[in-house]
mmCIF file with all atom_site columns, C-alpha atoms in Angstrom:
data_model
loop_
_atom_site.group_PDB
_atom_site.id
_atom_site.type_symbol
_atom_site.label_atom_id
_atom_site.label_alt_id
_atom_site.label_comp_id
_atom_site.label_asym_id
_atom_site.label_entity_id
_atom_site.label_seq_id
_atom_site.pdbx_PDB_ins_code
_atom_site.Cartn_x
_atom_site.Cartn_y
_atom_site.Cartn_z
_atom_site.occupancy
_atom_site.B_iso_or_equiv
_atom_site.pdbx_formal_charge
_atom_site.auth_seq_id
_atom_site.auth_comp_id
_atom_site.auth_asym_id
_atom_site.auth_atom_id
_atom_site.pdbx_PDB_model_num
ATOM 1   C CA . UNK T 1 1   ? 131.349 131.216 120.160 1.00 0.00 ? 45  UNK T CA 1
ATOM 2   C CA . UNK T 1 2   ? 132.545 133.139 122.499 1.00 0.00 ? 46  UNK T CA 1
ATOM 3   C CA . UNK T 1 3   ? 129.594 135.781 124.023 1.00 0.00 ? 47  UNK T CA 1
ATOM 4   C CA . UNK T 1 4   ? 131.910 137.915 126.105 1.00 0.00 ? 48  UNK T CA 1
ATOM 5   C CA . UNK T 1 5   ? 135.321 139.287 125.779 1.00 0.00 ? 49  UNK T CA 1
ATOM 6   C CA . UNK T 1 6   ? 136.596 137.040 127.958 1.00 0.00 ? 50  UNK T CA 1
ATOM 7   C CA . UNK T 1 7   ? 135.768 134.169 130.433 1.00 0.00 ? 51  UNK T CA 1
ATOM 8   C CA . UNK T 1 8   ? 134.995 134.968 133.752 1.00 0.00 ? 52  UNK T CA 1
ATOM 9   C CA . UNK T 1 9   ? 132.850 134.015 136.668 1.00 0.00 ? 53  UNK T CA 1
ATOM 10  C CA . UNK T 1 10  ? 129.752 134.711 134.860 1.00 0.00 ? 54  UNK T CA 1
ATOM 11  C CA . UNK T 1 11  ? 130.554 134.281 131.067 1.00 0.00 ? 55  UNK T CA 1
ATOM 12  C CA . UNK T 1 12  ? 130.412 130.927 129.537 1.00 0.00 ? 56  UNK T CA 1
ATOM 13  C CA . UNK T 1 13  ? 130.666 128.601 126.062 1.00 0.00 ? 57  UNK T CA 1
ATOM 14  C CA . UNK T 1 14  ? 126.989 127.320 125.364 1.00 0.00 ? 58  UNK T CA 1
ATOM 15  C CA . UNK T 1 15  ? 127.173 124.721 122.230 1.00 0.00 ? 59  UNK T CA 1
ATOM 16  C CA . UNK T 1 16  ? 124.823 124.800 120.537 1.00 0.00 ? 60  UNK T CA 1
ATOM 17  C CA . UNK T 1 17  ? 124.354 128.235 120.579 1.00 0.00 ? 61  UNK T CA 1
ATOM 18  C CA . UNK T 1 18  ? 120.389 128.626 121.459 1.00 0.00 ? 62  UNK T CA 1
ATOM 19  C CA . UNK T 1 19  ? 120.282 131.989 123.318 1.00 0.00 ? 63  UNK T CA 1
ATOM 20  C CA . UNK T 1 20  ? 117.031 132.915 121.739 1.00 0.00 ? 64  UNK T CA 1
ATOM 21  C CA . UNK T 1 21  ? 115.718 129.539 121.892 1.00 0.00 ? 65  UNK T CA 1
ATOM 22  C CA . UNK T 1 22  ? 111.598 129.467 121.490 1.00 0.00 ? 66  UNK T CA 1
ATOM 23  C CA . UNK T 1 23  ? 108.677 127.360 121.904 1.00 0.00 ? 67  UNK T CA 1
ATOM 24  C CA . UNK T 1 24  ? 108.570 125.573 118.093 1.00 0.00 ? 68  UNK T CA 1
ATOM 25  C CA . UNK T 1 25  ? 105.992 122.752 118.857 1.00 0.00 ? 69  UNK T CA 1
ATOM 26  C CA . UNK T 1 26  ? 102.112 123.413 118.942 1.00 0.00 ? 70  UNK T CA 1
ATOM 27  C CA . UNK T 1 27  ? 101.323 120.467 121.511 1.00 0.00 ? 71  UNK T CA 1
ATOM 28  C CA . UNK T 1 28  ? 102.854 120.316 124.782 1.00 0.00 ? 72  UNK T CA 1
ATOM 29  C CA . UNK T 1 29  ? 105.082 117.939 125.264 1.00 0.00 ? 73  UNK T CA 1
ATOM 30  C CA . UNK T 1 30  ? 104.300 115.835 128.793 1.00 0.00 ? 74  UNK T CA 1
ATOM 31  C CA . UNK T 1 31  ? 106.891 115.728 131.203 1.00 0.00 ? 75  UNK T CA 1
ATOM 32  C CA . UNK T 1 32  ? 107.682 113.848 133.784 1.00 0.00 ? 76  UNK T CA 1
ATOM 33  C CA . UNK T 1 33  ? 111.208 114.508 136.408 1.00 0.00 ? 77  UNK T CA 1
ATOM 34  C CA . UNK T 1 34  ? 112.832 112.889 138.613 1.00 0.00 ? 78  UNK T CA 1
ATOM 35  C CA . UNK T 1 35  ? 115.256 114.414 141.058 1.00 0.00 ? 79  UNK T CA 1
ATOM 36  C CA . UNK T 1 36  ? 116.463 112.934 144.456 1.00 0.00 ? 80  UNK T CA 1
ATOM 37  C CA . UNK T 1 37  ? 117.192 116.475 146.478 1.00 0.00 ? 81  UNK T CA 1
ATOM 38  C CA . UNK T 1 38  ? 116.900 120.119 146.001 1.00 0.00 ? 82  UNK T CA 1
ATOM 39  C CA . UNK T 1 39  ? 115.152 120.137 143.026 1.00 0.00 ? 83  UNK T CA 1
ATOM 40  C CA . UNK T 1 40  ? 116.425 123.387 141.861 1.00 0.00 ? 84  UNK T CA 1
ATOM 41  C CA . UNK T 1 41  ? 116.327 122.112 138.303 1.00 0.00 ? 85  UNK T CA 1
ATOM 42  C CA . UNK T 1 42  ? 112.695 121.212 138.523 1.00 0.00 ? 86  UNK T CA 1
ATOM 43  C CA . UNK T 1 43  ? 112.259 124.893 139.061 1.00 0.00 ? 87  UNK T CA 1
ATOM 44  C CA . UNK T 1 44  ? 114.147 126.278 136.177 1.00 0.00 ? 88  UNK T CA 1
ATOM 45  C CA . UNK T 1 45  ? 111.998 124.012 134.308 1.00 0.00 ? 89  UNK T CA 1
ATOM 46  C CA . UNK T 1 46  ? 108.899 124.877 135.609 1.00 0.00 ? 90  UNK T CA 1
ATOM 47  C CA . UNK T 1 47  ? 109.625 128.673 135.692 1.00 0.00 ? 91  UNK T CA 1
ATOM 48  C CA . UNK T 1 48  ? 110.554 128.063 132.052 1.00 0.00 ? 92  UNK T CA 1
ATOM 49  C CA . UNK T 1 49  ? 107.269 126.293 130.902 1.00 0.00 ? 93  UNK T CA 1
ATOM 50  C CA . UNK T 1 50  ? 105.175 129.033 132.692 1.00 0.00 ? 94  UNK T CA 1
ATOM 51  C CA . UNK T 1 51  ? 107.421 132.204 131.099 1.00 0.00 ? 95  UNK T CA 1
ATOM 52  C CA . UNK T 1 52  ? 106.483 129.835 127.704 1.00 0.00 ? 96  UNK T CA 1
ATOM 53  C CA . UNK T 1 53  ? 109.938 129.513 126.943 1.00 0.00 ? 97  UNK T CA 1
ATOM 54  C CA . UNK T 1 54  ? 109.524 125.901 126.174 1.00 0.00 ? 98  UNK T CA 1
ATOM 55  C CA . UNK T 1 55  ? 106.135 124.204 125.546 1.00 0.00 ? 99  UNK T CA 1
ATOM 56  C CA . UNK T 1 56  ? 105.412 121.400 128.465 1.00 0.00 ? 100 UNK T CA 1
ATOM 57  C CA . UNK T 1 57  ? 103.787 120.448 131.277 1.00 0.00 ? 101 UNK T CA 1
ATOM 58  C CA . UNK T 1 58  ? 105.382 118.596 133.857 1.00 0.00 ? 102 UNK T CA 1
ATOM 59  C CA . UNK T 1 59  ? 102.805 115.442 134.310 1.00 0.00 ? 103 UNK T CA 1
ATOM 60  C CA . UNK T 1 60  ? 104.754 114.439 137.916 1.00 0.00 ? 104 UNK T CA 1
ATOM 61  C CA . UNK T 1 61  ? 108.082 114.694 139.736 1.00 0.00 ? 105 UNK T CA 1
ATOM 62  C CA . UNK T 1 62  ? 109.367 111.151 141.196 1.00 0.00 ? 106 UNK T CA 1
ATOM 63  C CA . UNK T 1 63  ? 111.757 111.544 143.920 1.00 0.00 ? 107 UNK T CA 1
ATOM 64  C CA . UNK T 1 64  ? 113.464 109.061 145.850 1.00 0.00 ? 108 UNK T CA 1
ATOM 65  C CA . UNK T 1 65  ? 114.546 110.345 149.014 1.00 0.00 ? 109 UNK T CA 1
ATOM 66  C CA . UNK T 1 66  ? 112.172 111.118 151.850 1.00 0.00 ? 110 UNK T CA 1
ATOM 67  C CA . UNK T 1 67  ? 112.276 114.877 152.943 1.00 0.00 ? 111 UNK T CA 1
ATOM 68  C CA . UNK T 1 68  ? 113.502 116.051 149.329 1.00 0.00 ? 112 UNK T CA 1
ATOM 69  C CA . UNK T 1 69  ? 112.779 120.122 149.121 1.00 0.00 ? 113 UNK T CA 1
ATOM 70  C CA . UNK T 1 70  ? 112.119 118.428 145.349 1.00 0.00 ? 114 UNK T CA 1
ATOM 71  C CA . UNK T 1 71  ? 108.525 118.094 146.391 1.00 0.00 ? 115 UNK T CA 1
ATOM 72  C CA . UNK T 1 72  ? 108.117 121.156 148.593 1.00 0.00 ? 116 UNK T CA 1
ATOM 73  C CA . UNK T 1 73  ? 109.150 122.858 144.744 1.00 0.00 ? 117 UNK T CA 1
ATOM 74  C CA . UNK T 1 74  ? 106.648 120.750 143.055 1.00 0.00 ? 118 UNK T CA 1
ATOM 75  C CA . UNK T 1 75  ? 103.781 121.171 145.647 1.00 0.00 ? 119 UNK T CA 1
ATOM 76  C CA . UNK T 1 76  ? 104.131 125.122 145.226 1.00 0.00 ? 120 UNK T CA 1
ATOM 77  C CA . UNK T 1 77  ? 104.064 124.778 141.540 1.00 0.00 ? 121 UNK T CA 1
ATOM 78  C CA . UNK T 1 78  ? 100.938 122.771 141.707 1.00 0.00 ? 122 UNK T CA 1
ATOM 79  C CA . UNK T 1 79  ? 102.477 119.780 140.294 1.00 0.00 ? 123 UNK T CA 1
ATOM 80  C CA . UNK T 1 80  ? 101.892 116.015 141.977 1.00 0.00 ? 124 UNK T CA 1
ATOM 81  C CA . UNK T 1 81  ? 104.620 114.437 142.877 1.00 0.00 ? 125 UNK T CA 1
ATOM 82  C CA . UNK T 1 82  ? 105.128 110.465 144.121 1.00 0.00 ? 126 UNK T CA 1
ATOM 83  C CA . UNK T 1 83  ? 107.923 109.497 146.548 1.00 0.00 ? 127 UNK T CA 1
ATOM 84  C CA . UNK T 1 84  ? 109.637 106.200 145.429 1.00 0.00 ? 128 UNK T CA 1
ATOM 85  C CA . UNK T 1 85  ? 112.069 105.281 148.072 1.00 0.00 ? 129 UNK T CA 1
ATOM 86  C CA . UNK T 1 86  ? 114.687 102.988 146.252 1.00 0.00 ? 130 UNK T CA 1
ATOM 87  C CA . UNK T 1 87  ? 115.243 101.656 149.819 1.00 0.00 ? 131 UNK T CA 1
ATOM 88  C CA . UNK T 1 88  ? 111.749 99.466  149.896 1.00 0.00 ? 132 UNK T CA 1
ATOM 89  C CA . UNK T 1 89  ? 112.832 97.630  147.030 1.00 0.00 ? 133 UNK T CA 1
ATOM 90  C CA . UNK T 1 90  ? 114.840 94.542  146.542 1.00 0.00 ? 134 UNK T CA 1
ATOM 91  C CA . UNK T 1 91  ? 116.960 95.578  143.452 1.00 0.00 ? 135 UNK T CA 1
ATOM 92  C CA . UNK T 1 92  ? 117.201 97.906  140.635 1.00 0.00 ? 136 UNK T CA 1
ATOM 93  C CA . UNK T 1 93  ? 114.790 96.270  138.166 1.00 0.00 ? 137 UNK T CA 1
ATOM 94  C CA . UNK T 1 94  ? 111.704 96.286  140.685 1.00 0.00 ? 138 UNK T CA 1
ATOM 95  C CA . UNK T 1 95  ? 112.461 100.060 140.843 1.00 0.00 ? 139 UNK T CA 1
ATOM 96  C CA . UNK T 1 96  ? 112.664 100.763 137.776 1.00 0.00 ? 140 UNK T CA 1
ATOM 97  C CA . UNK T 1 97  ? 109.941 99.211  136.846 1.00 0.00 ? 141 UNK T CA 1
ATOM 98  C CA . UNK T 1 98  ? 107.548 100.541 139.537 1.00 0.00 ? 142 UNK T CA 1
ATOM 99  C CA . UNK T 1 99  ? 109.318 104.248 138.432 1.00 0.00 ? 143 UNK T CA 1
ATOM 100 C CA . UNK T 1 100 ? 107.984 103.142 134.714 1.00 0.00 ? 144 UNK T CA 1
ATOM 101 C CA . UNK T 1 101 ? 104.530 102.651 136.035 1.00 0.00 ? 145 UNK T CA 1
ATOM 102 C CA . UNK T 1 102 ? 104.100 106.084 137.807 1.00 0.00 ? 146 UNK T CA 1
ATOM 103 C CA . UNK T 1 103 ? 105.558 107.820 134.285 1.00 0.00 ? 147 UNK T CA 1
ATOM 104 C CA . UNK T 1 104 ? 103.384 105.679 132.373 1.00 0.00 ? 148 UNK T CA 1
ATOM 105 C CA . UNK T 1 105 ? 100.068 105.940 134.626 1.00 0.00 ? 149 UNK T CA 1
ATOM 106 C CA . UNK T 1 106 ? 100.761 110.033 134.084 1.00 0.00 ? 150 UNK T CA 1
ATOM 107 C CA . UNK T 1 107 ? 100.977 109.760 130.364 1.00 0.00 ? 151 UNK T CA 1
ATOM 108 C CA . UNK T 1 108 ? 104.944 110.895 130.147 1.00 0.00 ? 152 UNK T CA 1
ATOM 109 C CA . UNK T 1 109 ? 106.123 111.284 126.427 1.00 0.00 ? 153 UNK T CA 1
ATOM 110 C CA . UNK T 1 110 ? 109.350 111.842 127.495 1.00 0.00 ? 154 UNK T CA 1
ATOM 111 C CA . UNK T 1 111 ? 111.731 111.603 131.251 1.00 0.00 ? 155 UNK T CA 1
ATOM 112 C CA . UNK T 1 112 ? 113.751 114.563 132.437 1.00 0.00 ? 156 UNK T CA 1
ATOM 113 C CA . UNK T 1 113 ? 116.589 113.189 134.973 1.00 0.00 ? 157 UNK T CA 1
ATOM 114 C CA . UNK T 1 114 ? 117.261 116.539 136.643 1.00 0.00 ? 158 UNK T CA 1
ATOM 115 C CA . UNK T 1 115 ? 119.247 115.901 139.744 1.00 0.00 ? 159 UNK T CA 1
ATOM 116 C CA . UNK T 1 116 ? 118.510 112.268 139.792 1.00 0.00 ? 160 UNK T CA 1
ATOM 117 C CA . UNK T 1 117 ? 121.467 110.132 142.052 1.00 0.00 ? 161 UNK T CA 1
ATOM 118 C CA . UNK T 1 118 ? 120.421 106.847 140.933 1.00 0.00 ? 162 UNK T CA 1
ATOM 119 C CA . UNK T 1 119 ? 121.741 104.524 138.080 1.00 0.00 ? 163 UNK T CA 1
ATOM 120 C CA . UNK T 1 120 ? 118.819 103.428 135.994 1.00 0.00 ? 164 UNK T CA 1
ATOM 121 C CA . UNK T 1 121 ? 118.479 100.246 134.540 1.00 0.00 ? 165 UNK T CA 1
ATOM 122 C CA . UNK T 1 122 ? 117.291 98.450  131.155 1.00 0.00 ? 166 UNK T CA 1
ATOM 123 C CA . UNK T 1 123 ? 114.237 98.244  132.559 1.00 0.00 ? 167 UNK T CA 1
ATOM 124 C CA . UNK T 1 124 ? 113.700 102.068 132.605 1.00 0.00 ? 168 UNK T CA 1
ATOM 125 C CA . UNK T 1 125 ? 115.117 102.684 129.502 1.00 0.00 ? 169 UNK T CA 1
ATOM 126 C CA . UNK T 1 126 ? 113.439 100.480 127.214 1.00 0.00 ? 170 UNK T CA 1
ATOM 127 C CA . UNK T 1 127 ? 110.229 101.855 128.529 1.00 0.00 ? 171 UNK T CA 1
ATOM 128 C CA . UNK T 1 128 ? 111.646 105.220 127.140 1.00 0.00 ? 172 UNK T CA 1
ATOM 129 C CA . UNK T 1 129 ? 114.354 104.680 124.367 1.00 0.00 ? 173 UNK T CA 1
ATOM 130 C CA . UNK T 1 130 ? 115.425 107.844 123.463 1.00 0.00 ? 174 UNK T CA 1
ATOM 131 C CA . UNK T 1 131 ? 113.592 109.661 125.915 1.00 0.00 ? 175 UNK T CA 1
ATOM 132 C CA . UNK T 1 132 ? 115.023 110.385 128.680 1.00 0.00 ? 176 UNK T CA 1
ATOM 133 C CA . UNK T 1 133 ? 117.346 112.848 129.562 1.00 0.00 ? 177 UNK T CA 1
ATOM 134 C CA . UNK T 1 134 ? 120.315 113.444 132.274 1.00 0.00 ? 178 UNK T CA 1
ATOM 135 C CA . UNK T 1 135 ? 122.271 116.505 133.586 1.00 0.00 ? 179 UNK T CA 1
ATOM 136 C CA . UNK T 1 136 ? 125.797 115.950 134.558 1.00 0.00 ? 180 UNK T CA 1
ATOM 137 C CA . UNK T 1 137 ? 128.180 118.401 135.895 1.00 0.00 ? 181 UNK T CA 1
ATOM 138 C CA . UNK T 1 138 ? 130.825 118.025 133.571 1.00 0.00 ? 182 UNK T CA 1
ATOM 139 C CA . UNK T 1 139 ? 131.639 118.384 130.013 1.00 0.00 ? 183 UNK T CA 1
ATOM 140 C CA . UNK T 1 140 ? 131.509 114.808 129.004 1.00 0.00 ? 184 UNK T CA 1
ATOM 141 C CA . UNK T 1 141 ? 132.878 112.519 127.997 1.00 0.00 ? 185 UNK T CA 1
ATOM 142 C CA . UNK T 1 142 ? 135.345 113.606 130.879 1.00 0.00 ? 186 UNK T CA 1
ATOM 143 C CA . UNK T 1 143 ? 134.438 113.077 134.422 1.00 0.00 ? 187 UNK T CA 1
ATOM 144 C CA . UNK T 1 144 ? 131.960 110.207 134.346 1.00 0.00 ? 188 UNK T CA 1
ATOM 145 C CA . UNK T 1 145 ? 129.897 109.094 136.520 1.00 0.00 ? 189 UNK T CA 1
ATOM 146 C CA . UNK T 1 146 ? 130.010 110.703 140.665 1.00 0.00 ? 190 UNK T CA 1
ATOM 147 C CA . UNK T 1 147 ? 131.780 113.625 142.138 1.00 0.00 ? 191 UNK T CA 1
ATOM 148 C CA . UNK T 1 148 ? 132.477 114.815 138.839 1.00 0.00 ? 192 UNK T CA 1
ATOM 149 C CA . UNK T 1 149 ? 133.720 118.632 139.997 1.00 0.00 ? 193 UNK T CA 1
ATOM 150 C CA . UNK T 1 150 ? 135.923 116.892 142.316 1.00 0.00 ? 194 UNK T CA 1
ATOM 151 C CA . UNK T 1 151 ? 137.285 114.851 139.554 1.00 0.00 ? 195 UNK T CA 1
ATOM 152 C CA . UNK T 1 152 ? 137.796 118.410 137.639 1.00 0.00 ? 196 UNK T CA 1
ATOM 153 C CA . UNK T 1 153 ? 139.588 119.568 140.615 1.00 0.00 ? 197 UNK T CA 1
ATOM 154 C CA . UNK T 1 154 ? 142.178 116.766 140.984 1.00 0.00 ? 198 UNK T CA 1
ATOM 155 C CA . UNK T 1 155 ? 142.865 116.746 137.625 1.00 0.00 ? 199 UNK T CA 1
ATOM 156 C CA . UNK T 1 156 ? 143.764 120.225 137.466 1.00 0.00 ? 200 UNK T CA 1
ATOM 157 C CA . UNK T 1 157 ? 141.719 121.474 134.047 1.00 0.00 ? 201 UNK T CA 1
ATOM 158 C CA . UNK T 1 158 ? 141.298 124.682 133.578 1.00 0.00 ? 202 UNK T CA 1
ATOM 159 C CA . UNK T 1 159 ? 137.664 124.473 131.631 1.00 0.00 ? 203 UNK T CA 1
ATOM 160 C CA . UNK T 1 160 ? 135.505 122.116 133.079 1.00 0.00 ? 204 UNK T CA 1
ATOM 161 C CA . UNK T 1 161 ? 131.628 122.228 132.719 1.00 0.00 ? 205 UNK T CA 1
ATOM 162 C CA . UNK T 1 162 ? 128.190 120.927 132.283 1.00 0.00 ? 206 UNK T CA 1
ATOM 163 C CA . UNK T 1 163 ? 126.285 118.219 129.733 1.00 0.00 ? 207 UNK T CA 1
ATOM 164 C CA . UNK T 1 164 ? 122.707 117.408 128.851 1.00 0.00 ? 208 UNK T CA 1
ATOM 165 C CA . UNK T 1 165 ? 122.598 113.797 127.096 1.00 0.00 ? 209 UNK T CA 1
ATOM 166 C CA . UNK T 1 166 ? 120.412 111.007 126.256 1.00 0.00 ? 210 UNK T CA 1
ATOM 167 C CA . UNK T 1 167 ? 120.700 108.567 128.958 1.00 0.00 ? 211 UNK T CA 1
ATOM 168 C CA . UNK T 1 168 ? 121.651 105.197 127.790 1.00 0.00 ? 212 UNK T CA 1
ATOM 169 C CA . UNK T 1 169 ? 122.867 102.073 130.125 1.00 0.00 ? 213 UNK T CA 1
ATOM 170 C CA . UNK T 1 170 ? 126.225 102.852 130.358 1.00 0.00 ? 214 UNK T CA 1
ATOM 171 C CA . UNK T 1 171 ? 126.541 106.045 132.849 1.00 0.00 ? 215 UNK T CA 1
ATOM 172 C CA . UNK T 1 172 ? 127.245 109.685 131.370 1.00 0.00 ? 216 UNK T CA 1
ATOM 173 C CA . UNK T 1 173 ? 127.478 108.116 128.056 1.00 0.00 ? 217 UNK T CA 1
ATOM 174 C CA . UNK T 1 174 ? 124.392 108.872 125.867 1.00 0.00 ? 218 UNK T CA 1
ATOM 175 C CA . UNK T 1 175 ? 124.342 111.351 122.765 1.00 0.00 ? 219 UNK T CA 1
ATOM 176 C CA . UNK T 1 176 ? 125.404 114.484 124.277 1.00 0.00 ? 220 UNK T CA 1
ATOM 177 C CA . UNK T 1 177 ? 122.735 117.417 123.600 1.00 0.00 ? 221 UNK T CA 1
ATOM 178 C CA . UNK T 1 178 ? 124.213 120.579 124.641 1.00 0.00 ? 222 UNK T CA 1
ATOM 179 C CA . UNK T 1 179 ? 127.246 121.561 126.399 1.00 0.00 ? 223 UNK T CA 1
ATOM 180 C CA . UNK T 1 180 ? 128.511 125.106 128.716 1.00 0.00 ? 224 UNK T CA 1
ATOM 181 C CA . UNK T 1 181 ? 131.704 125.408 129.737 1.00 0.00 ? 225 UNK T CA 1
ATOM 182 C CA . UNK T 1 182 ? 132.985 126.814 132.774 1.00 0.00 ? 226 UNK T CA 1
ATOM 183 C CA . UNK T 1 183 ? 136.370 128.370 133.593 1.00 0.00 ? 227 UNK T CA 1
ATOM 184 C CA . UNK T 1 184 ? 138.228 126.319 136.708 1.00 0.00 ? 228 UNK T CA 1
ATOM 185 C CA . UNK T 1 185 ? 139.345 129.355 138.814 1.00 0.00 ? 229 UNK T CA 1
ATOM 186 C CA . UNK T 1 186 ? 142.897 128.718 140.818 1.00 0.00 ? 230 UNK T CA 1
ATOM 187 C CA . UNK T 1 187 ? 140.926 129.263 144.155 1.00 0.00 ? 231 UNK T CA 1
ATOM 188 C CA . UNK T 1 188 ? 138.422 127.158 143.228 1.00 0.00 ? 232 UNK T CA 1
ATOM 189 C CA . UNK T 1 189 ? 136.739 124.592 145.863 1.00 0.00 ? 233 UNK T CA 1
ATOM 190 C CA . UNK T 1 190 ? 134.361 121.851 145.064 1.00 0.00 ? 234 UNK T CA 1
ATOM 191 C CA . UNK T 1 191 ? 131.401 124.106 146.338 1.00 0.00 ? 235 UNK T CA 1
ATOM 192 C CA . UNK T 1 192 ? 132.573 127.317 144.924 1.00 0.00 ? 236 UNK T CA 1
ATOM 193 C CA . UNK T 1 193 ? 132.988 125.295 141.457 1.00 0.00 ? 237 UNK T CA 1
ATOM 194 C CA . UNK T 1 194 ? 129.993 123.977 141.809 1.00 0.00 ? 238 UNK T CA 1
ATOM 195 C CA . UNK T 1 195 ? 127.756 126.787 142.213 1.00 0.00 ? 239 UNK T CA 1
ATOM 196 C CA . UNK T 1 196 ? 129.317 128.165 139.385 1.00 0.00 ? 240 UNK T CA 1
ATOM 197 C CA . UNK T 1 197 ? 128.314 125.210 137.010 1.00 0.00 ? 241 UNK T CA 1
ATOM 198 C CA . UNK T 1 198 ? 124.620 124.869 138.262 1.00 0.00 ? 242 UNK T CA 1
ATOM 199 C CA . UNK T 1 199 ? 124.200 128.401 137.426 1.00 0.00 ? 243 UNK T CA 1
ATOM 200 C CA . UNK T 1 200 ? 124.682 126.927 134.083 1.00 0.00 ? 244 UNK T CA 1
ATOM 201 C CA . UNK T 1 201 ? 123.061 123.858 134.300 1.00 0.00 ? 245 UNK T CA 1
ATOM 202 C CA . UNK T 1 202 ? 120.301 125.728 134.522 1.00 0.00 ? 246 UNK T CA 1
ATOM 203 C CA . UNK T 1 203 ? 120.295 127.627 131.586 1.00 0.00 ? 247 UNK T CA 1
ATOM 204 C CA . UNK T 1 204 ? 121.002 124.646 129.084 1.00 0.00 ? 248 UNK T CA 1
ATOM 205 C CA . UNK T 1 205 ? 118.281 122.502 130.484 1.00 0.00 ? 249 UNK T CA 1
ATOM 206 C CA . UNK T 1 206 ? 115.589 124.077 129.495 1.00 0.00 ? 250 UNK T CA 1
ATOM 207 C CA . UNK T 1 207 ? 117.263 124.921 126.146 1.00 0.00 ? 251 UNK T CA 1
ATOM 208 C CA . UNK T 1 208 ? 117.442 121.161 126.180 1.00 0.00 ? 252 UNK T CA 1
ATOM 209 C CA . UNK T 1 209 ? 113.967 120.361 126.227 1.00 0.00 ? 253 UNK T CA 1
ATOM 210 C CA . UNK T 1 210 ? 113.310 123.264 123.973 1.00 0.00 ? 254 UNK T CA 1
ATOM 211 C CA . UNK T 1 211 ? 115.530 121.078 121.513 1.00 0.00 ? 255 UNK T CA 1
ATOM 212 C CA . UNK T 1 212 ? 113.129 117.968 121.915 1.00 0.00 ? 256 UNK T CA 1
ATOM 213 C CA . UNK T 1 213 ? 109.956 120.243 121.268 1.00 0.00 ? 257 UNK T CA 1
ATOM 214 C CA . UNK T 1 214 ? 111.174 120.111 117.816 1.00 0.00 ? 258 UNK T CA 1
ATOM 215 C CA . UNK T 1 215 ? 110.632 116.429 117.269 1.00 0.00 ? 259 UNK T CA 1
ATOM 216 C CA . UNK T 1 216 ? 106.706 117.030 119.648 1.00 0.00 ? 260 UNK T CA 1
ATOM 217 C CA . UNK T 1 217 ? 105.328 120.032 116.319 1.00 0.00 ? 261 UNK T CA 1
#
């Protein structure tokens, strides 16, 4: 459905179409995030929860690189968060698995993967099958996996976009939740493109987890 007359900078496709989406769950659901820089997303969420536009609590924010403004966002929201540098550890598993222990010692029902540049493995998801969530800046199942907008860009599309899915072993390919397009302007750059999709990244995120607060009544 198209909500303006016509796409612009600022108008966009949002499927499913959950505008006026509203807290439907009477128990919070506990959440926990991991991001690995900004952490812009962790305050859309958080800004969300406390405007109760979705019912949650964030239990803890994991981030992986030292210095992340991730934290400095959490730490002003009043929410702990752990750094888990990826570099101290000898492989993906023994990550994972020490990631699964941090969500598990803060009693996470369900993972939010909101700027998170790491592939998880098995190990991860088993611990939370169906419960996780990723963010990818494209409208999947095009433009897998990194530099997605530049992807968009070489390939010359003119709609290109954003996708909240499940997150299942095999990268960018999980159920896909909801979906906003973008229009691919001809001066585009990767930055200019970019802002331009995180602007709607985070609007369907915390429609997203509005979705799961369904299954949490």
């Amino acid at each position: 459905m198209i909500h303006n007359s016509s796409i612009n900078t600022t108008s966009s496709l949002i499927y499913p179409d959950i505008y006026n989406y509203q807290v439907l769950s009477n128990q919070p659901l506990k959440l926990g995030i991991m991001a690995s820089g900004n952490g812009s997303n962790f305050e859309v969420i958080a800004q969300a929860i406390a405007d109760g536009k979705i019912n949650a609590q964030i239990q803890v924010l994991i981030y992986n690189n030292p210095g992340a403004k991730a934290a400095v966002r959490a730490e002003n929201w009043g929410v702990k968060s752990v750094l888990l540098n990826h570099r101290d550890y000898k492989n993906r598993e023994k990550f994972d698995s020490q990631v699964v222990q941090i969500l598990q010692q803060h009693d996470v029902e369900f993972v939010i993967m909101a700027g998170w540049m790491r592939l998880v493995t098995k190990v991860l998801i088993d611990a939370f099958p169906n419960r996780m969530i990723n963010i990818h800046p494209s409208l999947l199942p095009s433009f897998k996996g990194v530099q997605a907008v530049e992807q968009a860009l070489v390939a010359k599309v003119k709609i290109t976009g954003c996708t909240v899915h499940l997150v299942s072993l095999e990268v960018d390919s999980g159920e896909i939740l909801i979906q906003a397009a973008v229009p691919v302007l001809p001066d585009d750059t990767s930055e200019t493109l970019h802002a331009r999709i995180q602007v709607q990244e985070h609007r369907i995120l915390p429609m997203a987890i509005s979705l799961l607060t369904k299954g949490n009544s």
